[in-house]
Short mmCIF file of C-alpha atoms in Angstrom, two decimals:
data_model
loop_
_atom_site.label_atom_id
_atom_site.label_comp_id
_atom_site.label_asym_id
_atom_site.label_seq_id
_atom_site.Cartn_x
_atom_site.Cartn_y
_atom_site.Cartn_z
CA MET A 200 -0.37 -0.15 0.56
CA SER A 201 1.78 3.10 -0.82
CA LEU A 202 0.88 6.25 1.29
CA PRO A 203 -2.31 9.04 -0.55
CA PHE A 204 0.39 11.00 -2.80
CA SER A 205 2.18 10.36 -5.45
CA ASP A 206 5.56 8.41 -5.03
CA ASP A 207 6.98 10.24 -8.01
CA LEU A 208 6.92 13.80 -6.04
CA LYS A 209 6.58 15.16 -9.30
CA ARG A 210 5.27 18.23 -7.42
CA PRO A 211 5.85 19.07 -3.41
CA VAL A 212 2.98 16.86 -1.39
CA VAL A 213 0.81 19.67 0.91
CA ALA A 214 -0.81 17.85 3.97
CA LEU A 215 -3.00 18.56 6.24
CA ALA A 216 -1.19 18.75 10.00
CA PRO A 217 -4.06 17.47 13.31
CA MET A 218 -4.54 20.12 16.00
CA ALA A 219 -6.18 19.32 18.41
CA GLY A 220 -9.79 20.00 19.11
CA ILE A 221 -9.68 21.38 14.49
CA THR A 222 -8.81 19.01 13.21
CA ASP A 223 -12.08 17.19 13.33
CA LEU A 224 -13.71 15.40 10.94
CA PRO A 225 -15.96 17.96 9.38
CA MET A 226 -12.28 19.95 9.05
CA ARG A 227 -10.49 17.00 7.37
CA ASP A 228 -13.26 16.63 4.85
CA LEU A 229 -13.67 20.36 4.30
CA VAL A 230 -9.55 20.16 3.90
CA ALA A 231 -9.44 17.48 1.81
CA GLY A 232 -12.40 18.37 -0.51
CA PHE A 233 -10.06 21.06 -1.67
CA GLY A 234 -7.25 19.02 -2.40
CA ALA A 235 -5.40 18.03 -0.15
CA ASP A 236 -2.25 15.32 -0.38
CA LEU A 237 -2.74 14.03 2.96
CA VAL A 238 -4.78 14.74 6.85
CA VAL A 239 -3.68 13.95 9.63
CA SER A 240 -6.40 12.31 12.40
CA GLU A 241 -6.08 14.37 16.14
CA MET A 242 -4.18 12.39 18.23
CA VAL A 243 -5.37 9.30 19.90
CA ALA A 244 -4.23 7.81 22.47
CA SER A 245 -3.10 4.52 21.59
CA GLY A 246 -4.05 3.26 25.69
CA GLU A 247 -7.68 4.60 26.04
CA LEU A 248 -8.83 3.27 22.93
CA LEU A 249 -6.97 -0.30 23.43
CA CYS A 250 -9.48 0.64 27.11
CA ASN A 251 -11.86 2.06 25.64
CA ARG A 252 -14.44 0.80 23.22
CA PRO A 253 -15.38 3.62 19.90
CA GLY A 254 -18.67 4.28 19.18
CA THR A 255 -19.99 5.46 16.11
CA ARG A 256 -18.98 9.06 17.16
CA GLU A 257 -15.52 7.93 18.05
CA LYS A 258 -14.60 5.58 14.91
CA ALA A 259 -16.10 7.83 12.67
CA GLU A 260 -13.47 10.37 13.82
CA LEU A 261 -10.34 8.05 12.14
CA GLY A 262 -10.78 8.52 9.03
CA LEU A 263 -11.03 5.14 8.32
CA GLU A 264 -11.75 4.43 4.83
CA ARG A 265 -10.70 7.75 3.76
CA ALA A 266 -7.83 7.51 1.03
CA ALA A 267 -6.40 10.52 1.94
CA THR A 268 -6.05 10.51 5.72
CA SER A 269 -4.04 9.29 8.37
CA VAL A 270 -4.25 8.35 12.21
CA GLN A 271 -2.23 9.69 14.79
CA LEU A 272 -1.02 7.45 17.84
CA ALA A 273 -0.01 8.54 20.72
CA GLY A 274 2.08 6.43 23.89
CA ARG A 275 5.19 5.19 24.80
CA ASP A 276 4.36 1.58 25.21
CA PRO A 277 5.52 -0.48 22.26
CA GLN A 278 3.17 -3.04 22.88
CA VAL A 279 0.02 -1.11 23.55
CA MET A 280 1.65 1.12 20.72
CA ALA A 281 1.85 -2.05 18.28
CA GLU A 282 -1.62 -3.16 19.38
CA ALA A 283 -3.73 -0.65 18.36
CA ALA A 284 -2.35 0.06 15.14
CA ARG A 285 -3.59 -2.97 14.33
CA GLN A 286 -6.84 -2.79 16.09
CA ILE A 287 -7.19 0.47 13.77
CA ALA A 288 -5.36 -1.10 10.46
CA ASP A 289 -8.38 -3.74 10.77
CA GLN A 290 -11.22 -1.71 11.10
CA GLY A 291 -9.25 -0.33 7.55
CA ALA A 292 -7.15 2.49 8.52
CA GLY A 293 -4.59 3.50 5.32
CA VAL A 294 -1.46 5.45 6.66
CA ILE A 295 -0.40 5.37 10.83
CA ASP A 296 0.99 7.79 12.14
CA ILE A 297 3.60 8.25 15.51
CA ASN A 298 3.72 11.01 17.72
CA MET A 299 6.73 12.61 18.13
CA GLY A 300 6.26 16.00 18.33
CA CYS A 301 3.49 16.81 20.35
CA PRO A 302 4.96 20.00 23.25
CA ALA A 303 1.87 19.41 25.42
CA LYS A 304 2.17 19.37 28.89
CA LYS A 305 -0.27 17.01 29.58
CA VAL A 306 0.90 14.44 26.85
CA THR A 307 4.52 14.94 28.22
CA GLY A 308 4.59 14.35 31.39
CA GLY A 309 3.82 11.21 30.33
CA LEU A 310 6.48 10.25 28.33
CA SER A 311 4.31 10.43 24.74
CA GLY A 312 4.53 13.14 22.21
CA SER A 313 7.80 15.28 21.79
CA ALA A 314 8.84 13.65 25.20
CA LEU A 315 9.63 10.81 23.10
CA MET A 316 12.50 13.13 21.37
CA ARG A 317 14.46 12.38 25.06
CA VAL A 318 14.10 9.03 25.71
CA PRO A 319 15.33 7.85 21.29
CA ASP A 320 15.83 4.38 22.78
CA LEU A 321 12.29 3.61 23.55
CA ALA A 322 11.29 5.98 20.64
CA LEU A 323 12.69 3.60 18.32
CA ARG A 324 11.41 0.93 20.13
CA MET A 325 8.01 1.76 19.34
CA ILE A 326 8.35 2.27 16.05
CA ASP A 327 9.70 -0.65 14.83
CA ALA A 328 7.33 -2.25 16.48
CA VAL A 329 4.43 -0.28 15.41
CA ALA A 330 5.80 -0.86 11.70
CA ASN A 331 5.88 -4.26 12.63
CA ALA A 332 2.44 -4.60 13.87
CA VAL A 333 0.95 -3.44 10.34
CA ASP A 334 0.75 -4.17 6.62
CA LEU A 335 0.71 0.68 5.86
CA PRO A 336 2.54 3.18 5.83
CA VAL A 337 4.16 3.72 8.76
CA THR A 338 5.09 7.60 9.42
CA VAL A 339 6.55 9.60 12.52
CA LYS A 340 6.13 13.41 13.73
CA MET A 341 8.82 14.90 15.57
CA ARG A 342 10.94 18.23 16.50
CA LEU A 343 14.17 19.59 15.74
CA GLY A 344 14.36 18.37 19.15
CA TRP A 345 13.05 18.52 22.87
CA ASP A 346 15.25 21.81 23.40
CA ASP A 347 18.25 23.92 21.82
CA ASP A 348 20.96 21.37 23.06
CA SER A 349 19.22 18.10 22.46
CA LEU A 350 18.64 18.81 18.35
CA ASN A 351 18.70 14.84 17.88
CA ALA A 352 16.07 14.45 14.96
CA ALA A 353 18.41 13.56 11.65
CA ASP A 354 19.27 10.69 13.78
CA LEU A 355 16.05 9.55 14.97
CA ALA A 356 14.63 9.97 11.54
CA ARG A 357 17.58 8.09 10.35
CA GLY A 358 16.39 5.04 13.17
CA ALA A 359 12.72 5.61 12.52
CA GLN A 360 13.57 4.48 8.45
CA ASN A 361 15.82 1.86 9.12
CA ALA A 362 12.83 1.21 10.87
CA GLY A 363 10.73 0.78 8.28
CA VAL A 364 9.01 4.59 8.53
CA ARG A 365 7.50 5.70 4.58
CA MET A 366 7.38 8.68 5.92
CA VAL A 367 8.97 11.83 8.60
CA VAL A 368 6.95 15.36 8.92
CA VAL A 369 9.48 17.96 11.40
CA HIS A 370 8.20 21.25 12.84
CA GLY A 371 10.88 23.93 13.24
CA ARG A 372 11.47 24.46 16.91
CA THR A 373 12.00 22.14 19.65
CA ARG A 374 9.68 20.78 22.12
CA CYS A 375 10.56 23.52 24.73
CA GLN A 376 10.67 26.50 22.07
CA PHE A 377 6.32 25.16 22.11
CA TYR A 378 4.94 28.21 19.00
CA LYS A 379 7.64 30.58 20.50
CA GLY A 380 9.75 32.18 17.91
CA ALA A 381 9.46 31.36 14.21
CA ALA A 382 10.37 27.87 13.07
CA ASP A 383 13.66 27.20 11.76
CA TRP A 384 12.67 25.46 7.74
CA ALA A 385 16.87 25.46 7.65
CA ALA A 386 17.21 23.60 10.30
CA ILE A 387 15.51 20.71 8.51
CA ALA A 388 17.33 20.13 6.22
CA ARG A 389 19.82 17.81 8.11
CA VAL A 390 16.87 14.93 7.95
CA VAL A 391 16.28 15.80 4.29
CA ASP A 392 20.19 14.99 3.84
CA ALA A 393 19.60 12.11 6.73
CA LEU A 394 17.24 10.87 4.58
CA ASP A 395 16.14 8.39 1.97
CA ILE A 396 12.49 8.36 2.08
CA PRO A 397 10.12 11.71 1.89
CA VAL A 398 10.64 14.40 3.93
CA LEU A 399 7.65 17.29 4.86
CA ALA A 400 8.51 20.70 6.93
CA ASN A 401 6.12 21.99 9.33
CA GLY A 402 5.42 25.19 10.75
CA ASP A 403 4.90 29.67 10.36
CA ILE A 404 3.54 28.19 6.54
CA ILE A 405 -0.32 29.96 6.12
CA ASP A 406 0.87 31.43 2.65
CA LEU A 407 2.97 30.46 -0.99
CA ALA A 408 5.23 32.77 0.39
CA SER A 409 6.24 30.87 3.60
CA ALA A 410 5.20 27.78 1.87
CA ARG A 411 7.83 27.83 -0.73
CA ASP A 412 11.11 28.90 1.25
CA ALA A 413 9.96 26.52 4.00
CA LEU A 414 10.36 24.07 1.09
CA ALA A 415 13.66 26.22 -0.22
CA LEU A 416 15.90 26.58 2.79
CA SER A 417 14.46 22.72 4.45
CA GLY A 418 14.99 21.16 0.54
CA ALA A 419 11.88 19.50 1.64
CA ALA A 420 10.09 16.96 -0.34
CA GLY A 421 6.70 19.18 0.58
CA ILE A 422 4.79 20.88 3.75
CA MET A 423 2.87 19.64 6.37
CA VAL A 424 0.44 23.38 7.79
CA GLY A 425 -1.30 23.65 10.53
CA ARG A 426 -3.06 26.36 12.04
CA GLY A 427 -2.47 29.07 8.93
CA ILE A 428 -5.47 26.89 7.69
CA GLN A 429 -8.00 28.45 10.07
CA GLY A 430 -10.58 30.46 8.94
CA GLN A 431 -9.19 30.14 5.08
CA PRO A 432 -9.27 25.87 4.80
CA TRP A 433 -9.19 26.10 0.69
CA LEU A 434 -5.38 27.16 1.84
CA LEU A 435 -4.19 23.90 0.96
CA ALA A 436 -5.99 24.69 -2.73
CA GLN A 437 -4.02 28.15 -3.02
CA LEU A 438 -0.69 26.00 -2.10
CA ILE A 439 -1.29 22.78 -4.31
CA ALA A 440 -1.94 25.32 -7.30
CA GLY A 441 1.12 27.76 -6.72
CA LEU A 442 3.74 25.50 -5.34
CA ASP A 443 2.15 23.44 -9.08
CA GLU A 444 5.44 24.88 -12.67
CA ASN A 445 3.31 23.30 -14.05
CA ARG A 446 0.56 25.94 -13.42
CA GLU A 447 0.97 29.73 -14.14
CA GLY A 448 -0.17 32.53 -11.75
CA GLN A 449 -0.30 32.72 -7.81
CA GLY A 450 -2.75 30.04 -7.22
CA VAL A 451 -6.62 29.94 -6.48
CA ASP A 452 -8.62 32.60 -5.18
CA THR A 453 -10.92 33.09 -1.89
CA PRO A 454 -14.19 30.74 -2.84
CA ALA A 455 -16.57 33.44 -4.37
CA ASP A 456 -18.94 32.82 -1.56
CA VAL A 457 -17.57 32.52 1.24
CA PRO A 458 -20.50 33.17 3.73
CA ALA A 459 -22.28 29.65 2.10
CA LEU A 460 -18.53 28.17 2.23
CA ALA A 461 -19.22 28.60 6.26
CA ALA A 462 -22.41 27.41 6.51
CA ALA A 463 -22.03 24.17 4.52
CA HIS A 464 -18.85 24.30 7.18
CA TYR A 465 -20.82 24.89 10.21
CA GLU A 466 -23.91 22.49 9.47
CA ALA A 467 -21.45 19.26 9.05
CA MET A 468 -20.34 19.96 12.90
CA LEU A 469 -23.65 19.68 13.67
CA ASP A 470 -24.46 16.17 11.98
CA PHE A 471 -20.73 15.25 13.22
CA TYR A 472 -21.72 15.99 16.99
CA GLY A 473 -25.05 16.60 17.59
CA PRO A 474 -27.11 19.88 17.58
CA ASP A 475 -26.08 20.41 21.15
CA LEU A 476 -21.99 19.63 21.26
CA GLY A 477 -21.88 21.60 17.16
CA LEU A 478 -23.17 24.24 18.44
CA ARG A 479 -20.29 25.36 21.12
CA VAL A 480 -18.09 23.16 19.30
CA ALA A 481 -18.65 24.82 15.89
CA ARG A 482 -17.73 28.48 17.62
CA LYS A 483 -14.72 28.49 17.26
CA GLN A 484 -14.53 27.35 13.78
CA LEU A 485 -16.69 30.11 12.91
CA GLY A 486 -14.39 32.96 15.20
CA TRP A 487 -11.99 32.70 12.77
CA TYR A 488 -13.67 33.14 9.99
CA MET A 489 -15.16 35.67 11.24
CA ASP A 490 -11.70 37.00 12.16
CA ARG A 491 -9.99 36.89 8.22
CA ALA A 492 -13.78 38.95 7.46
CA GLY A 493 -12.94 41.17 9.90
CA THR A 494 -16.61 40.66 10.57
CA ALA A 495 -17.82 43.38 12.62
CA PRO A 496 -17.35 42.46 17.09
CA ASP A 497 -21.01 43.38 17.65
CA LEU A 498 -22.25 41.26 15.44
CA ARG A 499 -19.40 38.20 15.79
CA GLY A 500 -20.60 38.70 19.66
CA ARG A 501 -24.11 38.12 18.31
CA ILE A 502 -22.93 34.77 16.60
CA LEU A 503 -20.37 33.13 19.02
CA ARG A 504 -23.54 33.41 21.53
CA ALA A 505 -26.53 32.33 19.74
CA ARG A 506 -28.68 29.79 20.65
CA THR A 507 -29.88 28.38 17.92
CA ALA A 508 -28.39 27.22 14.84
CA ILE A 509 -31.10 28.89 12.98
CA GLU A 510 -29.55 32.34 14.37
CA VAL A 511 -26.41 31.13 12.81
CA LEU A 512 -27.29 30.37 9.53
CA ASP A 513 -29.04 33.87 9.34
CA LEU A 514 -26.56 35.34 10.72
CA LEU A 515 -23.60 34.84 8.34
CA PRO A 516 -24.07 35.89 5.27
CA GLU A 517 -24.10 39.45 6.96
CA ALA A 518 -21.00 37.95 9.19
CA LEU A 519 -19.10 37.16 6.16
CA ASP A 520 -19.33 39.10 3.13
CA ALA A 521 -16.79 41.18 3.85
CA SER A 522 -14.59 37.82 2.75
CA ARG A 523 -15.86 38.44 -1.12
CA THR A 524 -13.30 41.25 -1.35
CA ALA A 525 -10.57 40.00 1.30
CA ASN A 526 -8.45 37.98 -1.10
CA THR A 527 -5.77 40.21 -1.27
CA LYS A 528 -5.76 40.72 2.39
CA ASP A 529 -2.22 40.75 4.48
CA GLN A 530 -2.54 36.45 6.43
CA ASP A 531 -0.01 37.16 8.50
CA GLY A 532 -1.05 37.40 12.16
CA ASP A 533 -0.31 35.51 15.01
CA LEU A 534 -0.66 31.78 12.89
CA ALA A 535 2.16 28.99 14.13
CA ALA A 536 1.66 25.37 12.81
#
């Protein structure tokens, strides 16, 4: 089985990063509909997966049987990770990703996520266990290292390649940086030079210019975009078009009817989560759309405080109308993938 993008890599791979509470199934489906090469599920704790029987919605959240979806697992026990990988593979997953990049204290405190970069022997045992447990492509997402004194991404990635990993994604920061400062795309080049498999660059990719810079400085085979998609899920389509040397121009325009797109996204979230939970969960996504559109504060407040979906849908066209003329709006902001 191959990864869901061309093996010959005629153009840079453009993928959506996993983000807890953000890249849920409705968001991933929306981004995948714009042509993303790969989308990754929110992090799944391997131990919890084995201990708790997933319900219908939880199984759907994994995106099983979707060709462009990878399921990301986190954990610290090689055998538990291997068993979780087998379970997900049996349920129809196409790609499994191992989380070695999450910097959150609640994850690293349990020796998962980027904390594994401090114990490379354990990390490599876990990678080997997962790769040997399934007949699926296995990928790894990591950081440059735990801190500036332990920049071991290249060594760890080389060991992962030897264990059978098919692709590595590197966020251009250390764990101790969290999301502060700027992603060091040039430092990712050391990982690229050490491997024969594709490496994707991640961190601070928010538009076509930053995508091109990340590729040029890292030499990576592609990019993985995180929070740059907030409020503009069509961004990956723009990057795919803009990075294609066979296409003229700088990419594709913002969709003409952003209010309708946002309304469809909102309704998909209501369908997935149910009306009550969906109403609450969707507020952050609506907030990002309104950030991009420059929605007036009073109207924004009415939408975010709305108690019914009908009220939200009635107000969205007015709230997001500004986005019709926002194609050239500067998108710098505070975004960091």
